[in-house]
PDB file of C-alpha atoms and ligand atoms in Angstrom:
ATOM      1  CA  MET D   1      89.208 102.602 101.121  1.00 95.00           C
ATOM      2  CA  LYS D   2      90.287 100.128  98.455  1.00 97.00           C
ATOM      3  CA  ILE D   3      93.972 100.252  97.607  1.00 98.00           C
ATOM      4  CA  ILE D   4      96.306  98.386  95.275  1.00 98.00           C
ATOM      5  CA  LEU D   5     100.018  98.277  96.145  1.00 98.00           C
ATOM      6  CA  LEU D   6     102.360  97.851  93.203  1.00 97.00           C
ATOM      7  CA  GLY D   7     106.087  97.293  93.482  1.00 96.00           C
ATOM      8  CA  ALA D   8     108.867  94.856  92.668  1.00 94.00           C
ATOM      9  CA  PRO D   9     109.629  91.951  94.993  1.00 92.00           C
ATOM     10  CA  PHE D  10     111.529  93.307  98.046  1.00 90.00           C
ATOM     11  CA  SER D  11     110.389  96.873  97.433  1.00 93.00           C
ATOM     12  CA  GLY D  12     108.767  96.825 100.880  1.00 92.00           C
ATOM     13  CA  LYS D  13     105.102  96.422  99.933  1.00 94.00           C
ATOM     14  CA  GLY D  14     104.410  94.145 102.883  1.00 92.00           C
ATOM     15  CA  THR D  15     105.815  96.590 105.425  1.00 92.00           C
ATOM     16  CA  LEU D  16     104.027  99.559 103.843  1.00 95.00           C
ATOM     17  CA  ALA D  17     100.761  97.600 103.781  1.00 96.00           C
ATOM     18  CA  ARG D  18     101.087  96.796 107.470  1.00 93.00           C
ATOM     19  CA  ASN D  19     101.523 100.493 108.300  1.00 94.00           C
ATOM     20  CA  ILE D  20      98.481 101.481 106.229  1.00 96.00           C
ATOM     21  CA  MET D  21      96.445  98.687 107.746  1.00 94.00           C
ATOM     22  CA  LYS D  22      97.066  99.932 111.286  1.00 92.00           C
ATOM     23  CA  ASP D  23      96.230 103.586 110.583  1.00 94.00           C
ATOM     24  CA  PHE D  24      93.287 103.150 108.233  1.00 95.00           C
ATOM     25  CA  ASN D  25      91.611 100.119 109.754  1.00 93.00           C
ATOM     26  CA  ILE D  26      91.556  98.082 106.574  1.00 96.00           C
ATOM     27  CA  VAL D  27      92.835  94.569 105.903  1.00 96.00           C
ATOM     28  CA  GLN D  28      95.951  93.636 103.977  1.00 96.00           C
ATOM     29  CA  ILE D  29      95.347  90.947 101.404  1.00 97.00           C
ATOM     30  CA  SER D  30      98.530  89.383 100.099  1.00 96.00           C
ATOM     31  CA  THR D  31      97.963  86.703  97.472  1.00 97.00           C
ATOM     32  CA  GLY D  32     101.457  85.374  98.255  1.00 95.00           C
ATOM     33  CA  ASP D  33     100.458  84.968 101.938  1.00 95.00           C
ATOM     34  CA  LEU D  34      97.194  83.294 100.901  1.00 97.00           C
ATOM     35  CA  PHE D  35      99.135  80.810  98.786  1.00 97.00           C
ATOM     36  CA  ARG D  36     101.639  80.146 101.585  1.00 95.00           C
ATOM     37  CA  GLU D  37      98.728  79.550 103.993  1.00 95.00           C
ATOM     38  CA  ASN D  38      97.207  77.077 101.516  1.00 97.00           C
ATOM     39  CA  ILE D  39     100.543  75.281 101.147  1.00 96.00           C
ATOM     40  CA  LYS D  40     100.865  75.038 104.919  1.00 94.00           C
ATOM     41  CA  ASN D  41      97.361  73.578 105.191  1.00 97.00           C
ATOM     42  CA  GLY D  42      97.942  71.146 102.316  1.00 97.00           C
ATOM     43  CA  THR D  43      94.935  72.330 100.291  1.00 97.00           C
ATOM     44  CA  LYS D  44      94.357  71.729  96.587  1.00 96.00           C
ATOM     45  CA  ILE D  45      95.167  75.401  95.858  1.00 96.00           C
ATOM     46  CA  GLY D  46      98.393  75.069  97.848  1.00 96.00           C
ATOM     47  CA  LEU D  47      99.456  71.942  95.968  1.00 95.00           C
ATOM     48  CA  GLU D  48      98.846  73.620  92.641  1.00 95.00           C
ATOM     49  CA  ALA D  49     100.534  76.899  93.597  1.00 97.00           C
ATOM     50  CA  LYS D  50     103.683  75.421  95.131  1.00 95.00           C
ATOM     51  CA  SER D  51     105.359  74.247  91.924  1.00 94.00           C
ATOM     52  CA  TYR D  52     105.005  77.717  90.377  1.00 96.00           C
ATOM     53  CA  MET D  53     106.116  79.554  93.501  1.00 95.00           C
ATOM     54  CA  ASP D  54     109.193  77.350  93.887  1.00 92.00           C
ATOM     55  CA  LYS D  55     110.262  78.353  90.396  1.00 91.00           C
ATOM     56  CA  GLY D  56     109.473  82.042  90.896  1.00 91.00           C
ATOM     57  CA  GLU D  57     106.719  81.930  88.270  1.00 94.00           C
ATOM     58  CA  LEU D  58     103.200  83.286  88.530  1.00 96.00           C
ATOM     59  CA  VAL D  59     100.463  80.899  89.624  1.00 98.00           C
ATOM     60  CA  PRO D  60      97.868  80.556  86.821  1.00 98.00           C
ATOM     61  CA  ASP D  61      95.068  83.123  86.775  1.00 97.00           C
ATOM     62  CA  THR D  62      92.293  80.524  87.063  1.00 95.00           C
ATOM     63  CA  VAL D  63      93.534  79.607  90.557  1.00 96.00           C
ATOM     64  CA  THR D  64      94.660  83.069  91.658  1.00 98.00           C
ATOM     65  CA  ILE D  65      91.608  85.082  90.629  1.00 97.00           C
ATOM     66  CA  LYS D  66      89.124  82.620  92.128  1.00 96.00           C
ATOM     67  CA  MET D  67      91.036  82.598  95.420  1.00 97.00           C
ATOM     68  CA  LEU D  68      91.199  86.410  95.529  1.00 98.00           C
ATOM     69  CA  GLU D  69      87.520  86.822  94.663  1.00 97.00           C
ATOM     70  CA  ALA D  70      86.521  84.482  97.496  1.00 96.00           C
ATOM     71  CA  ARG D  71      88.770  86.372  99.940  1.00 97.00           C
ATOM     72  CA  LEU D  72      87.242  89.741  99.003  1.00 97.00           C
ATOM     73  CA  LYS D  73      83.788  88.420  99.883  1.00 96.00           C
ATOM     74  CA  GLU D  74      84.794  87.883 103.502  1.00 97.00           C
ATOM     75  CA  LYS D  75      83.338  90.180 106.153  1.00 96.00           C
ATOM     76  CA  ASP D  76      86.595  91.879 107.134  1.00 96.00           C
ATOM     77  CA  CYS D  77      86.889  93.409 103.646  1.00 96.00           C
ATOM     78  CA  LYS D  78      83.749  95.494 104.143  1.00 93.00           C
ATOM     79  CA  ASN D  79      85.681  98.491 105.383  1.00 90.00           C
ATOM     80  CA  GLY D  80      88.181  98.293 102.521  1.00 95.00           C
ATOM     81  CA  PHE D  81      91.441  96.513 101.799  1.00 97.00           C
ATOM     82  CA  ILE D  82      95.001  96.827 100.557  1.00 97.00           C
ATOM     83  CA  LEU D  83      95.869  94.419  97.790  1.00 98.00           C
ATOM     84  CA  ASP D  84      99.510  93.423  98.111  1.00 96.00           C
ATOM     85  CA  GLY D  85     100.706  91.284  95.191  1.00 96.00           C
ATOM     86  CA  PHE D  86      97.495  91.382  93.176  1.00 98.00           C
ATOM     87  CA  PRO D  87      96.959  92.206  90.361  1.00 98.00           C
ATOM     88  CA  ARG D  88     100.270  91.123  88.852  1.00 97.00           C
ATOM     89  CA  SER D  89      99.312  91.286  85.182  1.00 98.00           C
ATOM     90  CA  ILE D  90      96.939  93.144  82.857  1.00 98.00           C
ATOM     91  CA  PRO D  91      94.538  90.153  82.626  1.00 98.00           C
ATOM     92  CA  GLN D  92      94.369  90.054  86.437  1.00 98.00           C
ATOM     93  CA  ALA D  93      93.645  93.801  86.512  1.00 98.00           C
ATOM     94  CA  GLU D  94      90.871  93.316  83.937  1.00 98.00           C
ATOM     95  CA  ALA D  95      89.400  90.533  86.073  1.00 98.00           C
ATOM     96  CA  LEU D  96      89.590  92.716  89.195  1.00 98.00           C
ATOM     97  CA  LYS D  97      87.644  95.447  87.418  1.00 97.00           C
ATOM     98  CA  LYS D  98      84.713  93.056  87.174  1.00 97.00           C
ATOM     99  CA  ILE D  99      84.943  92.123  90.847  1.00 97.00           C
ATOM    100  CA  THR D 100      85.306  95.537  92.523  1.00 97.00           C
ATOM    101  CA  ASP D 101      86.321  99.162  92.024  1.00 96.00           C
ATOM    102  CA  ILE D 102      89.544 100.608  93.437  1.00 97.00           C
ATOM    103  CA  ASP D 103      90.156 104.061  94.968  1.00 97.00           C
ATOM    104  CA  THR D 104      93.872 104.378  94.454  1.00 98.00           C
ATOM    105  CA  VAL D 105      96.983 102.543  93.283  1.00 98.00           C
ATOM    106  CA  ILE D 106     100.243 103.125  95.128  1.00 98.00           C
ATOM    107  CA  GLU D 107     103.443 102.234  93.340  1.00 97.00           C
ATOM    108  CA  LEU D 108     106.376 101.702  95.653  1.00 97.00           C
ATOM    109  CA  ASP D 109     109.400 102.753  93.649  1.00 95.00           C
ATOM    110  CA  VAL D 110     112.757 101.417  94.869  1.00 93.00           C
ATOM    111  CA  PRO D 111     116.005 101.389  92.831  1.00 89.00           C
ATOM    112  CA  LEU D 112     117.091  97.981  91.564  1.00 84.00           C
ATOM    113  CA  ASP D 113     120.429  98.183  93.427  1.00 82.00           C
ATOM    114  CA  GLU D 114     118.614  98.544  96.714  1.00 85.00           C
ATOM    115  CA  ILE D 115     116.264  95.659  95.887  1.00 86.00           C
ATOM    116  CA  LYS D 116     119.202  93.363  95.124  1.00 81.00           C
ATOM    117  CA  ARG D 117     120.835  94.368  98.398  1.00 80.00           C
ATOM    118  CA  ARG D 118     117.703  93.380 100.342  1.00 83.00           C
ATOM    119  CA  CYS D 119     116.981  90.088  98.569  1.00 83.00           C
ATOM    120  CA  VAL D 120     118.664  87.317 100.445  1.00 82.00           C
ATOM    121  CA  GLY D 121     118.561  89.021 103.853  1.00 91.00           C
ATOM    122  CA  ARG D 122     114.780  89.097 104.283  1.00 91.00           C
ATOM    123  CA  ARG D 123     113.461  87.340 107.386  1.00 95.00           C
ATOM    124  CA  ILE D 124     109.831  87.150 108.507  1.00 95.00           C
ATOM    125  CA  CYS D 125     108.296  86.554 111.923  1.00 96.00           C
ATOM    126  CA  SER D 126     106.528  83.185 111.988  1.00 95.00           C
ATOM    127  CA  LYS D 127     103.847  84.539 114.306  1.00 95.00           C
ATOM    128  CA  CYS D 128     103.057  88.213 113.656  1.00 94.00           C
ATOM    129  CA  GLY D 129     104.500  88.572 110.140  1.00 92.00           C
ATOM    130  CA  GLU D 130     106.863  91.439 110.981  1.00 93.00           C
ATOM    131  CA  ILE D 131     109.525  91.783 108.272  1.00 92.00           C
ATOM    132  CA  TYR D 132     113.248  92.212 108.968  1.00 93.00           C
ATOM    133  CA  ASN D 133     116.501  92.300 107.040  1.00 91.00           C
ATOM    134  CA  THR D 134     119.711  90.716 108.298  1.00 93.00           C
ATOM    135  CA  SER D 135     121.622  93.825 107.217  1.00 86.00           C
ATOM    136  CA  SER D 136     119.959  95.788 110.012  1.00 89.00           C
ATOM    137  CA  TYR D 137     118.680  93.055 112.364  1.00 94.00           C
ATOM    138  CA  ASP D 138     120.796  90.035 113.228  1.00 93.00           C
ATOM    139  CA  LYS D 139     118.603  88.252 115.792  1.00 96.00           C
ATOM    140  CA  SER D 140     116.688  85.065 115.043  1.00 97.00           C
ATOM    141  CA  THR D 141     113.570  86.024 116.990  1.00 97.00           C
ATOM    142  CA  CYS D 142     111.015  88.811 116.504  1.00 97.00           C
ATOM    143  CA  SER D 143     111.567  92.027 118.488  1.00 97.00           C
ATOM    144  CA  LYS D 144     107.775  92.540 118.720  1.00 96.00           C
ATOM    145  CA  CYS D 145     106.481  89.110 119.783  1.00 97.00           C
ATOM    146  CA  GLY D 146     109.558  86.940 120.374  1.00 97.00           C
ATOM    147  CA  ALA D 147     108.610  84.224 117.856  1.00 97.00           C
ATOM    148  CA  PRO D 148     111.273  82.696 115.588  1.00 98.00           C
ATOM    149  CA  LEU D 149     112.021  84.337 112.244  1.00 97.00           C
ATOM    150  CA  PHE D 150     112.087  82.346 109.009  1.00 95.00           C
ATOM    151  CA  GLN D 151     113.314  82.793 105.463  1.00 93.00           C
ATOM    152  CA  ARG D 152     110.818  82.182 102.654  1.00 91.00           C
ATOM    153  CA  ASP D 153     111.522  79.102 100.475  1.00 88.00           C
ATOM    154  CA  ASP D 154     111.489  81.266  97.361  1.00 88.00           C
ATOM    155  CA  ASP D 155     113.929  83.866  98.775  1.00 88.00           C
ATOM    156  CA  ASN D 156     116.950  82.337  97.074  1.00 86.00           C
ATOM    157  CA  LEU D 157     119.090  83.793  94.319  1.00 82.00           C
ATOM    158  CA  GLU D 158     117.717  81.594  91.495  1.00 83.00           C
ATOM    159  CA  THR D 159     114.039  82.421  91.989  1.00 88.00           C
ATOM    160  CA  ILE D 160     114.720  86.036  92.917  1.00 88.00           C
ATOM    161  CA  THR D 161     116.223  86.757  89.490  1.00 88.00           C
ATOM    162  CA  LEU D 162     113.217  85.238  87.772  1.00 91.00           C
ATOM    163  CA  ARG D 163     110.735  87.022  90.051  1.00 92.00           C
ATOM    164  CA  LEU D 164     112.343  90.364  89.223  1.00 92.00           C
ATOM    165  CA  GLU D 165     112.113  89.541  85.505  1.00 94.00           C
ATOM    166  CA  VAL D 166     108.463  88.543  85.835  1.00 94.00           C
ATOM    167  CA  TYR D 167     107.804  91.838  87.587  1.00 95.00           C
ATOM    168  CA  GLU D 168     109.446  93.917  84.844  1.00 95.00           C
ATOM    169  CA  LYS D 169     107.746  92.070  82.012  1.00 97.00           C
ATOM    170  CA  THR D 170     104.295  91.247  83.355  1.00 97.00           C
ATOM    171  CA  THR D 171     103.529  93.444  86.363  1.00 97.00           C
ATOM    172  CA  ALA D 172     105.239  96.787  85.630  1.00 96.00           C
ATOM    173  CA  PRO D 173     102.856  97.486  82.672  1.00 98.00           C
ATOM    174  CA  LEU D 174     100.166  97.966  85.327  1.00 98.00           C
ATOM    175  CA  ILE D 175     101.772 101.313  86.179  1.00 97.00           C
ATOM    176  CA  ASN D 176     100.425 102.641  82.865  1.00 97.00           C
ATOM    177  CA  PHE D 177      97.202 100.682  83.137  1.00 98.00           C
ATOM    178  CA  TYR D 178      96.398 102.518  86.381  1.00 98.00           C
ATOM    179  CA  ALA D 179      97.849 105.896  85.336  1.00 97.00           C
ATOM    180  CA  ASP D 180      94.683 107.781  86.329  1.00 97.00           C
ATOM    181  CA  LYS D 181      94.705 106.369  89.889  1.00 97.00           C
ATOM    182  CA  LEU D 182      98.438 106.238  90.454  1.00 98.00           C
ATOM    183  CA  TYR D 183     100.383 107.640  93.405  1.00 97.00           C
ATOM    184  CA  VAL D 184     104.142 107.028  93.317  1.00 97.00           C
ATOM    185  CA  ALA D 185     105.816 106.490  96.684  1.00 96.00           C
ATOM    186  CA  LYS D 186     109.587 106.704  96.725  1.00 93.00           C
ATOM    187  CA  GLY D 187     111.190 104.073  98.908  1.00 89.00           C
ATOM    188  CA  SER D 188     113.335 105.987 101.394  1.00 75.00           C
ATOM    189  CA  GLN D 189     116.897 104.983 102.250  1.00 77.00           C
ATOM    190  CA  LYS D 190     116.066 106.123 105.768  1.00 78.00           C
ATOM    191  CA  GLY D 191     113.689 103.220 106.294  1.00 84.00           C
ATOM    192  CA  PRO D 192     110.042 102.184 106.196  1.00 89.00           C
ATOM    193  CA  GLU D 193     108.737 104.931 108.498  1.00 90.00           C
ATOM    194  CA  GLU D 194     110.123 107.670 106.217  1.00 93.00           C
ATOM    195  CA  THR D 195     108.679 105.901 103.167  1.00 94.00           C
ATOM    196  CA  TYR D 196     105.296 105.727 104.840  1.00 96.00           C
ATOM    197  CA  LYS D 197     104.973 109.401 105.940  1.00 96.00           C
ATOM    198  CA  PRO D 198     104.031 110.923 102.548  1.00 96.00           C
ATOM    199  CA  VAL D 199     101.833 107.930 101.746  1.00 97.00           C
ATOM    200  CA  LYS D 200      99.919 108.479 104.972  1.00 97.00           C
ATOM    201  CA  ASN D 201      99.404 112.166 104.151  1.00 97.00           C
ATOM    202  CA  PHE D 202      98.203 111.274 100.682  1.00 97.00           C
ATOM    203  CA  LEU D 203      95.708 108.706 102.021  1.00 97.00           C
ATOM    204  CA  MET D 204      94.488 111.124 104.709  1.00 96.00           C
ATOM    205  CA  GLY D 205      93.708 113.619 101.947  1.00 94.00           C
ATOM    206  CA  LEU D 206      91.898 110.969  99.967  1.00 90.00           C
ATOM    207  CA  LYS D 207      89.745 110.035 102.942  1.00 80.00           C
ATOM    208  CA  LYS D 208      88.352 113.562 103.392  1.00 67.00           C
TER     209      LYS D 208
HETATM  210  P1  AMP J 301     104.757  87.377  97.033  1.00 73.19           P
HETATM  211  O1  AMP J 301     104.543  86.906  98.422  1.00 73.19           O
HETATM  212  O2  AMP J 301     103.797  88.474  96.627  1.00 73.19           O
HETATM  213  O3  AMP J 301     106.179  87.710  96.722  1.00 73.19           O
HETATM  214  O4  AMP J 301     104.383  86.134  96.070  1.00 73.19           O
HETATM  215  C1  AMP J 301     105.102  84.910  96.139  1.00 73.19           C
HETATM  216  C2  AMP J 301     104.738  84.035  94.955  1.00 73.19           C
HETATM  217  O5  AMP J 301     103.335  83.730  94.982  1.00 73.19           O
HETATM  218  C3  AMP J 301     104.956  84.674  93.577  1.00 73.19           C
HETATM  219  O6  AMP J 301     106.302  84.540  93.137  1.00 73.19           O
HETATM  220  C4  AMP J 301     103.988  83.850  92.733  1.00 73.19           C
HETATM  221  O7  AMP J 301     104.496  82.567  92.448  1.00 73.19           O
HETATM  222  C5  AMP J 301     102.798  83.690  93.674  1.00 73.19           C
HETATM  223  N1  AMP J 301     101.822  84.809  93.534  1.00 73.19           N
HETATM  224  C6  AMP J 301     101.516  85.758  94.455  1.00 73.19           C
HETATM  225  N2  AMP J 301     100.590  86.610  93.986  1.00 73.19           N
HETATM  226  C7  AMP J 301     100.298  86.194  92.730  1.00 73.19           C
HETATM  227  C8  AMP J 301      99.440  86.677  91.699  1.00 73.19           C
HETATM  228  N3  AMP J 301      98.688  87.776  91.867  1.00 73.19           N
HETATM  229  N4  AMP J 301      99.406  85.987  90.531  1.00 73.19           N
HETATM  230  C9  AMP J 301     100.135  84.884  90.342  1.00 73.19           C
HETATM  231  N5  AMP J 301     101.005  84.389  91.254  1.00 73.19           N
HETATM  232  C10 AMP J 301     101.081  85.033  92.441  1.00 73.19           C
END
C-alpha cells in the first residue's frame, strides 16, 4: 500500500504514520527525518537543507525530490510506504506522479488552536523516535526505550509561525489536487489512538 499523509506541522502525522507502519508492515518515509539524518551525518544534502530548515522554509525541490526518489528505490519500500511530509507542494506532487502511483491520501485535520497548543511542547525520543508533548508527559526520557528526549531545532515560535504559513499557502492546495484519493481523518481530542481507529478501518477496507 502506498500512502501519502497530509497535515499541518504538529497535526500528528508522525504518530499516525508510526501506527500505520506497525499494523500494515510498510515503511514510514519522512523527508524531514531524512534531512535531519543528513544534517547529523554532515552530508552535502544536510548542509544545503539546514539553512532552509532553520528558517522554517521549504528545501528546494531539486534537492528534495532527488533524495526522495533515491529513498523510494530502496528494498524496504517494496511492500509499500507512508510518505510523511512529502509532497509539500503541487510541483512536488507532479514530480511524484512520474516516480510512482499512490493508493490513497490521508489528510489529518486538526484545528489551528490545538496545533498552536502543541507547538512548543513537542519532544522526540533520540533513539526510537516516539513523540511526546510536555502537556501530557513531563519526563525527559522515553517511556518505551528509556533514551533521552530532545526538542527539534526548528520547534521554536519564530519558525513555527512561518511553517504554518508555508503549509497554508503551499501544501494545503494538495487537498484539492488529491480530491479523488482523499480520506479525511479528524484529529481526536482524546489522543492518537482514537484518531487512528477510523483510519485503520479505512485502510483495512482498502486492503481487501
Ligand atoms: P518536518 O519534519 O516534516 O516538519 O520537516 C522539517 C523541515 O524539513 C521543513 O520545515 C522543511 O524545511 C524541510 N522539509 C521536509 N520535507 C520537505 C519537503 N517535502 N519539501 C521541502 N522541504 C521539506
